[in-house]
Amino acid sequence: MFLTGEMLIGQQSVTGSSAPISAINPATGERLEPVYLGGSEAEVERAATLAWQAFDAFRETTLSQRAEFLNAIAIEIEALGDVLVERIIAETGLPRARVEGERARTCMQLRLFAEVVSRGDWLDVRVEPALPDRQPLPRLDMRLRQIPLGPVAVFGASNFPLAFSVAGGDTASALASGCPVIVKAHSSHPGTSELVGRAVQKAAAQCSMPEGVFSVLFGSGREVGAKLVAHKFIKAVGFTGSFSGGTALMNIAQARKEPIPVYAEMSSSNPVFLLQGALSTRSAALAETFVTTLNNCAGQFCTSPGLLIAEKGALLSSFVESASAFMNESSTNTMLTPGIYEAYEKGLSLLNDNPNVRRLAQAKESDLPNQCRGSLFSVGAKDFIQDESLHEEVFGSAAIIVECDNFEEMVLVAESLEGQLTATIQADESDLGVAKHLMPTLERKAGRLLVNGWPPGLEVNHATVHGGPFPATSDSRTTSVGSAAITRFLRPVCYQSVPDMLLPDALQQSNPLMLKRLYNGDWEV
């Protein structure tokens, strides 16, 4: 497919008029064609107005029509073939296997939401039929269903050019709920965004979706994104990125005449707690897996293990020695963008300059641009607890080993942590009694708890949670991955004494959609 450098608004292609954007191959420093001109307030207005005009028609499409649309998007993305894969590699420096895996995950997400839409249980239909003879007072007929919020602004992420971008989880779940989507494409991979955007645009046309159900805008800086979030027709926001970016959008959304929810996934260090039994039986294996996980794709995962907490002693010393040896022998990895590389280097400098932090190991040097040298550091538990700067995420292959005097101090470290996407316990059977004491704290701190695993490699299914207390996310009650993500873009509406002919199909007495409904307090199939 030929790249044009244009934005997509509804079924139209539009050339921007503001500052140009050029993708850069981070592995070579080469600027990639074409140039993308950013949008302006006029394009934001046009896309938002089209989305609003499409909303009522799109939200009342049948469940099968919406499922067909989501499946068609997956088919069109797959049909792009190597053109898409090669453009992603050029724009991100990611290895082919990672890109192909992410493409499969993205299409699987779309198909998962197609299945969710078809079932209809997300409508959460509840019917309380009238009881005119009830004493002491009769009961009126009352029925509830979930309806979509309205057009959603989705911000593409830098580290997942497919799975958290133009047709990623936020877009899939918003479209599934019946919300039109306007994507603010990430400036680091505009070519990828155009390719995927055209796949969605083509699927929308094939499935006769209302024009305006989907648009893609470009823009350097924060102007387009800020105007999009502030627009009166936008009713929710999906964001994956930095803490500063997410909180800026939250502030804009809350300052509106009508505040709207921002579902932002922002920052997490993903602590791993190494217990004594695990260290005594598999220290070397844990050290190797830890370093391999940390270095994978330059650690550019929101679930990369950036903290490791353990008790001081001979067992930990042996682990540190092994992990340091593995790290010192590691090669560098290309980071996604020059900006991410610069932020990583700044984070390393702050750790190197901290008098309470000791550098343990660093990967080999490289002459190539934007290379992430994996790094390990250590710090005492008391210094870690007191120094809040050490709790901040360093995005990349860097981790701090927090050395505790005893298990009680490990619990204190856990209590001192900010909200996290994940928390992991490495434990053998002999550790389970001790681990049980950690669980209540970790439940309060994280959205996903693991035992004897490593946090990257998030499964997309009905039980997944990718969220957590602030600052991991802006709303700890939600997830941005898995089928439950659809609930972010819905709200309940109650219909009281409404004649059957005025009710939506989901609430009609005959149940024409054959939904599972809570009817008079009992489940009706």
Short mmCIF file of C-alpha atoms in Angstrom, two decimals, residues 24-27 91-93 158-159 186-189 300 334-344 369-371 395:
data_model
loop_
_atom_site.label_atom_id
_atom_site.label_comp_id
_atom_site.label_asym_id
_atom_site.label_seq_id
_atom_site.Cartn_x
_atom_site.Cartn_y
_atom_site.Cartn_z
CA ILE A 24 12.98 8.22 12.19
CA ASN A 25 14.48 4.76 12.00
CA PRO A 26 15.96 4.55 15.51
CA ALA A 27 18.44 1.87 14.47
CA GLU A 91 9.84 3.07 12.47
CA THR A 92 10.56 1.33 15.79
CA GLY A 93 13.67 -0.85 15.49
CA SER A 158 5.03 4.73 21.43
CA ASN A 159 5.98 1.25 22.64
CA HIS A 186 1.81 8.71 17.74
CA SER A 187 4.35 10.84 15.88
CA SER A 188 7.02 8.14 16.10
CA HIS A 189 5.21 5.76 13.75
CA GLN A 300 10.25 -0.97 26.68
CA THR A 334 17.69 -0.34 20.01
CA MET A 335 15.25 1.96 21.76
CA LEU A 336 12.05 3.04 20.03
CA THR A 337 12.86 6.72 19.55
CA PRO A 338 15.68 9.18 20.21
CA GLY A 339 13.45 10.82 22.80
CA ILE A 340 12.94 7.58 24.72
CA TYR A 341 16.69 6.92 24.58
CA GLU A 342 17.45 10.39 25.97
CA ALA A 343 14.94 9.92 28.80
CA TYR A 344 16.50 6.54 29.62
CA PRO A 369 22.51 5.14 17.73
CA ASN A 370 19.82 4.95 20.44
CA GLN A 371 21.22 1.84 22.10
CA PHE A 395 11.54 3.27 31.07
#
